[in-house]
Coordinates of C-alpha atoms and ligand atoms in Angstrom, one line a residue:
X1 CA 15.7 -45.0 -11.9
X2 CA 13.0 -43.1 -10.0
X3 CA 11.9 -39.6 -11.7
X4 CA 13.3 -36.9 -9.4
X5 CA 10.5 -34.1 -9.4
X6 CA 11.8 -30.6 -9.1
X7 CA 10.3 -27.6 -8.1
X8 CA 12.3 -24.8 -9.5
X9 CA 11.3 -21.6 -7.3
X10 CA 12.4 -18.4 -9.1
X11 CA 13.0 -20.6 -12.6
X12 CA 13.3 -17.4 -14.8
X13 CA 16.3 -16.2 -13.1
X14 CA 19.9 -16.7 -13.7
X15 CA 20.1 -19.9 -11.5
X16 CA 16.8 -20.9 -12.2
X17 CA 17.7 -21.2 -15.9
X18 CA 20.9 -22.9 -15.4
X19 CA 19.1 -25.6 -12.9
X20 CA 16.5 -26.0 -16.2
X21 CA 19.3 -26.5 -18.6
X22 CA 21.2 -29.5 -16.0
X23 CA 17.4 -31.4 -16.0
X24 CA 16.9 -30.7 -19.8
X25 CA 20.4 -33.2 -19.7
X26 CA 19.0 -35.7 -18.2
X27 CA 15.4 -36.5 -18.8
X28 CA 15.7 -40.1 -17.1
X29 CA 16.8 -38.6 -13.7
X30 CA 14.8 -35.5 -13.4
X31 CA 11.9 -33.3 -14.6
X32 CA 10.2 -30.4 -13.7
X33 CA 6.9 -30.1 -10.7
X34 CA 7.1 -26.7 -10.5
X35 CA 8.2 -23.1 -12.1
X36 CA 7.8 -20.1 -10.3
X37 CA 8.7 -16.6 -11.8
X38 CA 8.1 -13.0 -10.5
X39 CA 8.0 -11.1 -14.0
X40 CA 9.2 -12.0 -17.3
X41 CA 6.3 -13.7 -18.2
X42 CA 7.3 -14.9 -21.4
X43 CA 10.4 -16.8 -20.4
X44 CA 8.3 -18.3 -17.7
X45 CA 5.8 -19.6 -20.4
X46 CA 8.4 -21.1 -22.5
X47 CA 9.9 -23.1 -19.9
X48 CA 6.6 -24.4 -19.2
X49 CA 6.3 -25.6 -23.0
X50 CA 10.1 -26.8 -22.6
X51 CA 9.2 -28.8 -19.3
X52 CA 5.7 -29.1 -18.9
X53 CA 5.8 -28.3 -15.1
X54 CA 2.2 -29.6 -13.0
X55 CA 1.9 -26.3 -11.3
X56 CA 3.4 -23.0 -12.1
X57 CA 3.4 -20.1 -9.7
X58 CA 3.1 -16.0 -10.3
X59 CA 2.8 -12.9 -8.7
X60 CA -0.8 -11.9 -9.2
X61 CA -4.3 -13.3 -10.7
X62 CA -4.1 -11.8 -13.6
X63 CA -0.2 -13.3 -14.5
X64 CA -2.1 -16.7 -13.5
X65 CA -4.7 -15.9 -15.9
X66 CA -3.0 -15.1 -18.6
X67 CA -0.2 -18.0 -18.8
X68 CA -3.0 -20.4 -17.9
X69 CA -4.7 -19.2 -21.3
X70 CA -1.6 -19.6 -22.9
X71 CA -0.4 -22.5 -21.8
X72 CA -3.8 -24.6 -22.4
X73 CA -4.0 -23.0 -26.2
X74 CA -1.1 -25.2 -26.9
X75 CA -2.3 -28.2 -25.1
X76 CA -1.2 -28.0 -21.5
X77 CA -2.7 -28.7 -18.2
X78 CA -0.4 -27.2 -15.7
X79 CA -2.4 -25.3 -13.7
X80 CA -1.1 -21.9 -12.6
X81 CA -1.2 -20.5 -8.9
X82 CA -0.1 -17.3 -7.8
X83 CA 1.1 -15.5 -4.7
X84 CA 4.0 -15.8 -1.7
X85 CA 1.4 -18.8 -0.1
X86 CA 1.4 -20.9 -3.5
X87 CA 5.1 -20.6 -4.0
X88 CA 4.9 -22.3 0.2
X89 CA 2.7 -24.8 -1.0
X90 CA 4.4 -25.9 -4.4
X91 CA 7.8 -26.0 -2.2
X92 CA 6.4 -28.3 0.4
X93 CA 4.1 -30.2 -2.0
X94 CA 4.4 -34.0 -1.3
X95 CA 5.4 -35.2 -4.7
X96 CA 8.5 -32.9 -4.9
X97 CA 11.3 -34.6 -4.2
X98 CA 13.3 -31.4 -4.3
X99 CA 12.9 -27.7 -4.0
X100 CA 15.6 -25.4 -5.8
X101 CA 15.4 -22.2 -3.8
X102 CA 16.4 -19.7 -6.4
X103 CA 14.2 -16.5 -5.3
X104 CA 15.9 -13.2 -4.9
X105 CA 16.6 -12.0 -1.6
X106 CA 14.2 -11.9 1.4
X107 CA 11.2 -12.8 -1.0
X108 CA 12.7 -16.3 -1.1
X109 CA 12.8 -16.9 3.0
X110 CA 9.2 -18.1 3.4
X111 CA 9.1 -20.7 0.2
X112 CA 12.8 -21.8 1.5
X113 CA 11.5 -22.4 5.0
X114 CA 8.3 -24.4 3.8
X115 CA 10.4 -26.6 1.7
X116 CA 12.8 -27.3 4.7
X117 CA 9.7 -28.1 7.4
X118 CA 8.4 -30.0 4.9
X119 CA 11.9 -32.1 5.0
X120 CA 12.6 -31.9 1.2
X121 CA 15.9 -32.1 -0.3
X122 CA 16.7 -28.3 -0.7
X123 CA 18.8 -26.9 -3.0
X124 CA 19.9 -23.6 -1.7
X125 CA 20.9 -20.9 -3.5
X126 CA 19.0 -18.2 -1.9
X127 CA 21.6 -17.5 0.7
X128 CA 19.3 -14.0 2.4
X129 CA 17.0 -16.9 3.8
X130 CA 20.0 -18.2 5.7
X131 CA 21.3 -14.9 6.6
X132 CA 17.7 -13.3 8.0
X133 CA 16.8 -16.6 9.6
X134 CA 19.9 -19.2 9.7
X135 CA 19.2 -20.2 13.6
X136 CA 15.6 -21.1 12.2
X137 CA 15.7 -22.9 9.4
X138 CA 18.9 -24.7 10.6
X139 CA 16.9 -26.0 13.3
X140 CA 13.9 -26.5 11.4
X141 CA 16.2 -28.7 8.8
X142 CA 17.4 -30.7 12.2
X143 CA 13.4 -31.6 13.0
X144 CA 11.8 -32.2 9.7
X145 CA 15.2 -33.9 8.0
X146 CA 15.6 -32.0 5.4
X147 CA 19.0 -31.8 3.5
X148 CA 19.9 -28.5 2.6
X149 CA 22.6 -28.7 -0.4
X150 CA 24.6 -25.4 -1.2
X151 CA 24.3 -24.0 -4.9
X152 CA 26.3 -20.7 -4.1
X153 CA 30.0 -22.1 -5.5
X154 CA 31.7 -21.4 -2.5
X155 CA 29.5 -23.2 -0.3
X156 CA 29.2 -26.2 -2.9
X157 CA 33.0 -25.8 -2.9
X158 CA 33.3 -25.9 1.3
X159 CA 30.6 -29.0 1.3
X160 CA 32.5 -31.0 -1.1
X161 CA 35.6 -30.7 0.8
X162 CA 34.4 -30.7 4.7
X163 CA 34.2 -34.3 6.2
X164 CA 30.9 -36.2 5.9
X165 CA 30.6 -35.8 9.9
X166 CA 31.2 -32.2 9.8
X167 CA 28.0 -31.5 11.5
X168 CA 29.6 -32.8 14.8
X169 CA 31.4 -29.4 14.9
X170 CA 34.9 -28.1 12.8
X171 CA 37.2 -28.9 16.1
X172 CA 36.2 -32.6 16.3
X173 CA 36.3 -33.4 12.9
X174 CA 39.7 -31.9 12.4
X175 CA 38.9 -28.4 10.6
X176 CA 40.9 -24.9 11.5
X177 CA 39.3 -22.7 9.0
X178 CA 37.5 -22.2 6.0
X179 CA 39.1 -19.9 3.5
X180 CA 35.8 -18.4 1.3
X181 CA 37.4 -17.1 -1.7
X182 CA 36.2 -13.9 -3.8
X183 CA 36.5 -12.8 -7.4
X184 CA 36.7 -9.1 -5.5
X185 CA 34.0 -8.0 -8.3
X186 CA 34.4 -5.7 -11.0
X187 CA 36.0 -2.5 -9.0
X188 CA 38.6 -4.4 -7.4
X189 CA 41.0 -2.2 -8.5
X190 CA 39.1 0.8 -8.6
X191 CA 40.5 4.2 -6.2
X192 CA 38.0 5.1 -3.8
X193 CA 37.6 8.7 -5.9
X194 CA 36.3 5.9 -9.3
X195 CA 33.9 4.5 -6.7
X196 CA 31.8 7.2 -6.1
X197 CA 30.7 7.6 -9.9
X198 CA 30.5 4.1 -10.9
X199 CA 27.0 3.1 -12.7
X200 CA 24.2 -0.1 -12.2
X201 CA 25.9 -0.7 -15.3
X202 CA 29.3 -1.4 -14.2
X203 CA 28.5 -3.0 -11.0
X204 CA 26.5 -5.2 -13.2
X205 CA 29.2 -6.5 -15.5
X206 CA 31.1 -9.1 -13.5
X207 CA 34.2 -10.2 -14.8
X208 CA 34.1 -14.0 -14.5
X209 CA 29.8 -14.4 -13.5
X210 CA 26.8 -14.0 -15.4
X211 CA 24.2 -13.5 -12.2
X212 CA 20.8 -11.2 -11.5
X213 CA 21.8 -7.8 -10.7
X214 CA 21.0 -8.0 -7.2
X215 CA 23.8 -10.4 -6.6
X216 CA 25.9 -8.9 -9.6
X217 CA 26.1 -5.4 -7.3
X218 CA 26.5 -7.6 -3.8
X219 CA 29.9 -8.6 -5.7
X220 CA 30.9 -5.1 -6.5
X221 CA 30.4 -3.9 -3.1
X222 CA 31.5 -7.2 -1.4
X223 CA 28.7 -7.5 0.3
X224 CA 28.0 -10.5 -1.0
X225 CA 31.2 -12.0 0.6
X226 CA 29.8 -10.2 3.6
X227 CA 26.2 -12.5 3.3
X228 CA 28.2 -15.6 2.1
X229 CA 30.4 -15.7 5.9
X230 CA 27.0 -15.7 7.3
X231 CA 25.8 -18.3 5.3
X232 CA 29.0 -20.3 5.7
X233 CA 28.8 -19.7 9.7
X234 CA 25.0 -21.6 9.4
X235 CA 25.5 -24.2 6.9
X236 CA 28.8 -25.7 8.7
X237 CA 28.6 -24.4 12.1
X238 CA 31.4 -22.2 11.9
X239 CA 32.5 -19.4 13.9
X240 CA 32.7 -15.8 12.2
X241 CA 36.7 -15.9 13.3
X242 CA 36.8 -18.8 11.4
X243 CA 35.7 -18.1 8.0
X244 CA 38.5 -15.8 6.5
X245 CA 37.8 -14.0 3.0
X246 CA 40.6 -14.5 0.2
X247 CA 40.3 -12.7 -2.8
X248 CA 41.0 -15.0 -6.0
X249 CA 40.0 -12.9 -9.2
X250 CA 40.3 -16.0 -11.8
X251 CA 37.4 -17.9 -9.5
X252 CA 38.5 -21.1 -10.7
X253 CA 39.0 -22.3 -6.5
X254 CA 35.7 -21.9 -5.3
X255 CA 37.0 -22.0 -1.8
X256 CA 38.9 -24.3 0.5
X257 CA 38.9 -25.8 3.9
X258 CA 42.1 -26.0 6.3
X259 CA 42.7 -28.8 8.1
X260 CA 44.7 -28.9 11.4
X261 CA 47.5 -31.0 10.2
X262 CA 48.4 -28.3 7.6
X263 CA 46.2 -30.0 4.7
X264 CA 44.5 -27.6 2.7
X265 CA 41.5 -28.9 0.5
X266 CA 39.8 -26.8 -2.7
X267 CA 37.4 -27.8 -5.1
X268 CA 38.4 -26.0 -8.3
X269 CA 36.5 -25.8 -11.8
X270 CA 35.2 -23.3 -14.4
X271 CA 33.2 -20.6 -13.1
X272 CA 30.1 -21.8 -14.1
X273 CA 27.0 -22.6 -11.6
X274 CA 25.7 -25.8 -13.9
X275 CA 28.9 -26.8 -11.7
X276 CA 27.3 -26.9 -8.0
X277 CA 23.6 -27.1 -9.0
X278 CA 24.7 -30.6 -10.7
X279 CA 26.9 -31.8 -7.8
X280 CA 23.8 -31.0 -5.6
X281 CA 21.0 -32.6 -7.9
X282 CA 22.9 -35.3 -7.8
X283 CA 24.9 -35.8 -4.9
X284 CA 26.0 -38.3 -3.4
X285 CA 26.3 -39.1 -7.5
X286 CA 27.8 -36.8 -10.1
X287 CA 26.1 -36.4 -13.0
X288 CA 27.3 -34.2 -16.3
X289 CA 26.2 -30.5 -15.6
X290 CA 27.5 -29.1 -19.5
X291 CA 30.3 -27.5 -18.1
X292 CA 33.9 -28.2 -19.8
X293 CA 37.0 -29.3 -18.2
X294 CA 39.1 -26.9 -16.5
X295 CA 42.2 -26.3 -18.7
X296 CA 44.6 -25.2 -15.6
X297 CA 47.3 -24.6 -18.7
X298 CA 45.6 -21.9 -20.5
X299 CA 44.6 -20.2 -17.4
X300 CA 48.3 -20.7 -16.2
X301 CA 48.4 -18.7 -13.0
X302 CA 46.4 -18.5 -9.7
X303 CA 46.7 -15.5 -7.8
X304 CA 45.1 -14.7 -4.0
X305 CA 45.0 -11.3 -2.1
X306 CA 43.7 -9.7 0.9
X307 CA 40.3 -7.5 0.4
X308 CA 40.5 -4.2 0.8
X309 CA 38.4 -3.4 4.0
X310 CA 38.4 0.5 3.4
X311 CA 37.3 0.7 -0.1
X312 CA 34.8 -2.4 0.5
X313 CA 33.1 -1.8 4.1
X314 CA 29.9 -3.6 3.7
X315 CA 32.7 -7.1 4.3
X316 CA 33.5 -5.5 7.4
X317 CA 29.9 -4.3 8.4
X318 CA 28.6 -8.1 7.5
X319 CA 30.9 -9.5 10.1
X320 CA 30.5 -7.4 12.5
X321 CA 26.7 -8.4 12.3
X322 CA 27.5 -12.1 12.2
X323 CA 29.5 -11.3 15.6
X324 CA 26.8 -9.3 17.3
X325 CA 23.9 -12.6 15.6
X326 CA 20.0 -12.2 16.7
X327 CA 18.5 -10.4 14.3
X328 CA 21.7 -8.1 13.4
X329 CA 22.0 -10.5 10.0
X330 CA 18.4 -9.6 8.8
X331 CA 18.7 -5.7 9.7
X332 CA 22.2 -5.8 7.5
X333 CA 20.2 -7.7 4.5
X334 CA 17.3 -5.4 4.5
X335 CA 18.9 -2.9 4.4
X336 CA 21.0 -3.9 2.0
X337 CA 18.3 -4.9 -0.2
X338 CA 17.3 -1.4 -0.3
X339 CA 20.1 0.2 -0.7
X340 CA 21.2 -1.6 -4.0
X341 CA 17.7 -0.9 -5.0
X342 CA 18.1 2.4 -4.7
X343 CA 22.0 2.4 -6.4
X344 CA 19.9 0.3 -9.3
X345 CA 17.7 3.0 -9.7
X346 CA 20.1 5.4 -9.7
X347 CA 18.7 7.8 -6.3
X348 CA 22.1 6.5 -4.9
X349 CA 25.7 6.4 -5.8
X350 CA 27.6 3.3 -5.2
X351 CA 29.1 4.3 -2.2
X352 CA 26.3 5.0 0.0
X353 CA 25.0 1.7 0.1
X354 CA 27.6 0.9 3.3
X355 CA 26.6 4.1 4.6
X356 CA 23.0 2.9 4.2
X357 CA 23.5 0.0 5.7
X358 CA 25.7 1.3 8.5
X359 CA 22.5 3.5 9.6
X360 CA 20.0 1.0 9.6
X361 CA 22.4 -1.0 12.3
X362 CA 22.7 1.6 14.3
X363 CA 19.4 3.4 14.9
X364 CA 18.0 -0.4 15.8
X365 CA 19.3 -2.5 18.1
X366 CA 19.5 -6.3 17.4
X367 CA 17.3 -8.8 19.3
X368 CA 17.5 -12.3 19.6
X369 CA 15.7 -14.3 17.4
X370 CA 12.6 -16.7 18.9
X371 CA 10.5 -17.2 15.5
X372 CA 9.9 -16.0 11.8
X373 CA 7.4 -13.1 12.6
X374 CA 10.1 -11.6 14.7
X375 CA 12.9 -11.6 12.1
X376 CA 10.2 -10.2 9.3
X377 CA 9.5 -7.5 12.1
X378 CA 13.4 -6.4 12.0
X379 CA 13.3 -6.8 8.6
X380 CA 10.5 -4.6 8.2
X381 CA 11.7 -2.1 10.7
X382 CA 15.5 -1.9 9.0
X383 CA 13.9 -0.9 5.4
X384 CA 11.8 1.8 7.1
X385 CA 15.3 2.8 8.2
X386 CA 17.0 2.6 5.2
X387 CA 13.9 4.2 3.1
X388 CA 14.0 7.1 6.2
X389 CA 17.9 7.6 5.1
X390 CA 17.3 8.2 1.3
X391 CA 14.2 10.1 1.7
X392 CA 16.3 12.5 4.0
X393 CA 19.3 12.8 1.3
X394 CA 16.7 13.6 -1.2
Ligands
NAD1 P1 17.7 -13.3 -10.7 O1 17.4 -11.9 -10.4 O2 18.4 -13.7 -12.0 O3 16.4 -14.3 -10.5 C1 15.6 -14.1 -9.4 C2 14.4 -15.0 -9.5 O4 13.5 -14.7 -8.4 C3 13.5 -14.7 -10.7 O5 13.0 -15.9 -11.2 C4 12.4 -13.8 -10.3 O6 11.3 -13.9 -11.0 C5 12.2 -14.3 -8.8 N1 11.7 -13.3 -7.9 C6 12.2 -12.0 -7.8 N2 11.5 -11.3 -6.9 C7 10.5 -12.2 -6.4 C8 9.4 -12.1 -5.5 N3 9.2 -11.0 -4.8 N4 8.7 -13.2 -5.3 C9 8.9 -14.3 -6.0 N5 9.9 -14.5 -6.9 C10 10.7 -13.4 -7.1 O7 18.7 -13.8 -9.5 P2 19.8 -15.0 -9.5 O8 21.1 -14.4 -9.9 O9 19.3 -16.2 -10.2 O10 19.9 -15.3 -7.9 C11 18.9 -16.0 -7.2 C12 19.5 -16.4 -5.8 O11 20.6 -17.2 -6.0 C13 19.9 -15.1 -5.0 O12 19.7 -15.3 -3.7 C14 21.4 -15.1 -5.3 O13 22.1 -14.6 -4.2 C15 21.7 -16.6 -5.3 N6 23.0 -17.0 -6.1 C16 23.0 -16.6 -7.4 C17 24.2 -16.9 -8.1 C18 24.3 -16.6 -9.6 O14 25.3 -17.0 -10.2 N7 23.3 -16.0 -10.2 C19 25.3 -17.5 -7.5 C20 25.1 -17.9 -6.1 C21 24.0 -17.6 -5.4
MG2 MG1 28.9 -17.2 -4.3

C-alpha cells in the first residue's frame, strides 16, 4: 500500500493531536509531511521526534530557529519554516497527499484555501474557512478537484449518510432536511440571570468534548451551532431553511439526514473525533481510529429538544447571516472571534459576546463576495467594530 503523506496544519491542537494519534495506528497507511503549530513549542517538538515530519512550520524566525536546533541535536533533518506563506506552501506541497486543516479560526482560511487550489484531499476541520469564504473555496474545490472531507462530527455524520450524488442538489437526490444535532454546551440549563456571571472556566468545561477553547466557548454560546449551519449550507448545498438545529445532550447521534419518503438516517458513535478524522483519512475505507464501541445499553436513553433561541442568540444571529450570505458570514465570525477573545480574557462577560456580535452586523453592511481580499477586508473591518464596542464599554 502507497504511504499516505499528511500534513497536519495546527498539529498541537486538540484535533491536531487526535489526527497524530489515528496515523501513529497505522504506520503502513500513513505518516507525517508536515506539523505546524502556533505556540506550545514543546509539544510541537515532540511530535516531530514521534513522527519525524519533512518540514515543520511556526510563527516566527526565532521559533524556527530554535526547534531546528533542537530537532537536529537529536538527529533530525526536518527543516523548519515559519510564517502564514509557509503554512500555504506545506499545504499545497506536491508530495502531500493530504492536508488536515486543523488551524483555529480565520488564521486557518488562507492554508485551507491553498490546499484546496492545489486539489489535495482536504480534511476539514476548520469550519471559519468555510463560513468567511464557503462560495470560494467551494468553487475553488470544483476547479482544482479537490475533496474536501468533513472532520467536525456532525458534518462527518451528514456526509456519511447523504447519497454519494448529493452534489447534484438535496431535491434531486431525495433529501428534505438535515437535522444538525447539538450537545447545547455546558449552560444548557442555565437561567439567563446564571449567564451573566459565568467564567472562561465554565464555558470551557464541556460536558461530553475535550476541544480548544475557542470552539469549547462557541458550544456554550451556541454559536458554534450557529457556524456549523453555515458550514453545513456550503459543504451539501443546502439551504439555511433546511438545516434545522436539534439539541441532543448525550452526542452519541452526530446528526441525521431526512429523506422524503419519511426515512431518517444518523450516524451514531462515541463522542470522540478519532471517529470522523478516521472515517475521513480513510474513506472510502474504514480503518480503526482507537475509539470503543458504542454501548447503546449503558447509555440507555436518547433524549432531543428544541434550543433555546432567547438564552442562546448568537444561533439565531448565525442564521440570519447565512440568510442575508455575501460577506454577512465573515462579519458574524470576526466578530465573533473577538468577542470570545475578549470573554477569555475576562474584559467581557459571557453575555455580551451576542451583543458584540449583533453590533458588528449592524454598523456594516454585507457585500457580495467576488474574491479573498474582499472577505479579509470585511473581516478586517468587523474586528475594528467589535474592538470599537469593547473599547467604548471600557
Ligand atoms: P486548538 O486551539 O486546540 O488548536 C488550534 C491549533 O491552531 C493549534 O495547533 C495552534 O497552534 C494553531 N493556531 C492557532 N492560532 C494560529 C495562527 N494564528 N496561525 C497558525 N496556527 C495557529 O483548536 P481545536 O479544538 O483543535 O480546533 C481546531 C479547529 O477544528 C477549529 O476550527 C475548530 O472549530 C475545529 N473543530 C474542533 C473540534 C474539536 O473537538 N476540538 C471539533 C470540530 C471542529
Ligand atoms: Mg461539531
Amino acid at each position: 500500500m502507497k504511504l499516505s503523506r499528511i500534513s497536519v496544519l495546527g498539529a498541537t491542537g486538540s484535533i491536531g493531536l487526535s489526527t497524530l494519534d489515528v496515523i501513529a495506528r497505522h504506520p503502513d497507511r500513513y505518516c507525517a509531511f508536515a506539523l505546524t503549530g502556533h505556540s506550545r513549542m514543546d509539544v510541537l517538538a515532540e511530535l516531530c521526534l514521534a513522527h519525524r515530519p519533512v518540514y515543520a512550520v511556526v510563527a516566527e524566525q526565532t521559533q524556527a530557529h530554535l526547534l531546528e536546533a533542537k530537532l537536529s541535536a537529536a538527529g533530525l533533518s526536518t527543516q523548519v519554516l515559519h510564517g502564514p506563506e509557509a503554512l500555504a506552501w506545506v499545504a499545497a506541497h506536491e508530495q502531500t497527499d493530504a492536508v488536515m486543516a486543523a488551524i483555529v479560526g480565520a488564521a486557518g482560511l488562507y492554508s485551507t484555501m491553498a490546499a484546496v487550489q492545489a486539489g489535495k484531499k482536504v480534511l476539514l476541520a476548520n469550519k471559519e474557512s468555510l463560513v468567511m469564504a464557503g462560495a470560494l473555496l467551494m468553487e475553488a474545490a470544483k476547479k482544482s478537484g479537490a475533496q474536501l472531507l468533513p472532520i467536525d462530527s456532525e458534518h462527518n455524520a451528514i456526509f456519511q449518510c447523504m447519497p454519494g450524488d448529493y452534489a447534484q442538489g438535496l431535491s434531486r437526490v431525495g433529501v428534505r432536511r438535515i437535522l444538525l444535532t447539538a450537545s447545547g454546551g455546558p449552560f444548557r440549563r442555565f437561567s439567563a440571570e446564571e449567564l451573566k456571571s459565568v467564567t472562561p472556566e465554565q464555558a470551557c468545561a464541556h460536558p461530553n468534548w475535550s476541544m480548544g477553547q475557542k470552539i469549547s466557548v462557541d458550544s456554550a454560546s451556541m454559536m458554534n451551532k450557529g457556524l456549523e449551519l453555515i458550514e453545513a449550507c456550503w459543504l451539501f448545498g443546502a439551504r439555511p431553511d433546511q438545516v434545522e438545529i436539534v439539541v441532543h445532550p448525550q452526542s452519541v447521534v452526530h446528526s441525521l439526514v431526512d429523506y422524503v419518503d419519511g426515512s431518517v438516517l444518523a450516524q451514531l458513535g462515541n463522542p470522540d473525533m478519532r471517529t470522523p478524522i478516521a472515517h475521513a483519512l480513510a474513506w472510502p475505507e474504514r480503518v480503526e481510529s482507537g475509539v470503543g464501541a458504542l454501548e447503546l445499553l449503558a447509555i440507555g436513553r436518547l433524549d432531543f429538544e428544541a434550543p433555546d433561541p432567547i438564552l442562546f442568540p448568537c444561533l439565531g444571529l448565525a442564521r440570519a447571516a447565512a440568510e442575508a450570505g455575501g460577506t454577512a458570514c465573515a462579519i458574524l465570525n470576526a466578530a465573533n472571534e473577538v468577542a470570545v477573545e475578549a470573554f477569555l480574557n475576562r474584559r467581557v462577560g459571557f453575555t455580551a459576546i451576542p451583543v458584540i456580535i449583533e453590533h458588528a452586523l449592524a454598523v456594516q453592511a454585507a457585500e457580495q463576495v467576488g474574491d479573498l481580499e474582499q472577505v479579509m477586508q470585511a473581516d478586517k473591518l468587523a474586528r475594528r467594530n467589535a474592538a470599537a464596542w469593547l473599547a467604548n464599554k471600557s
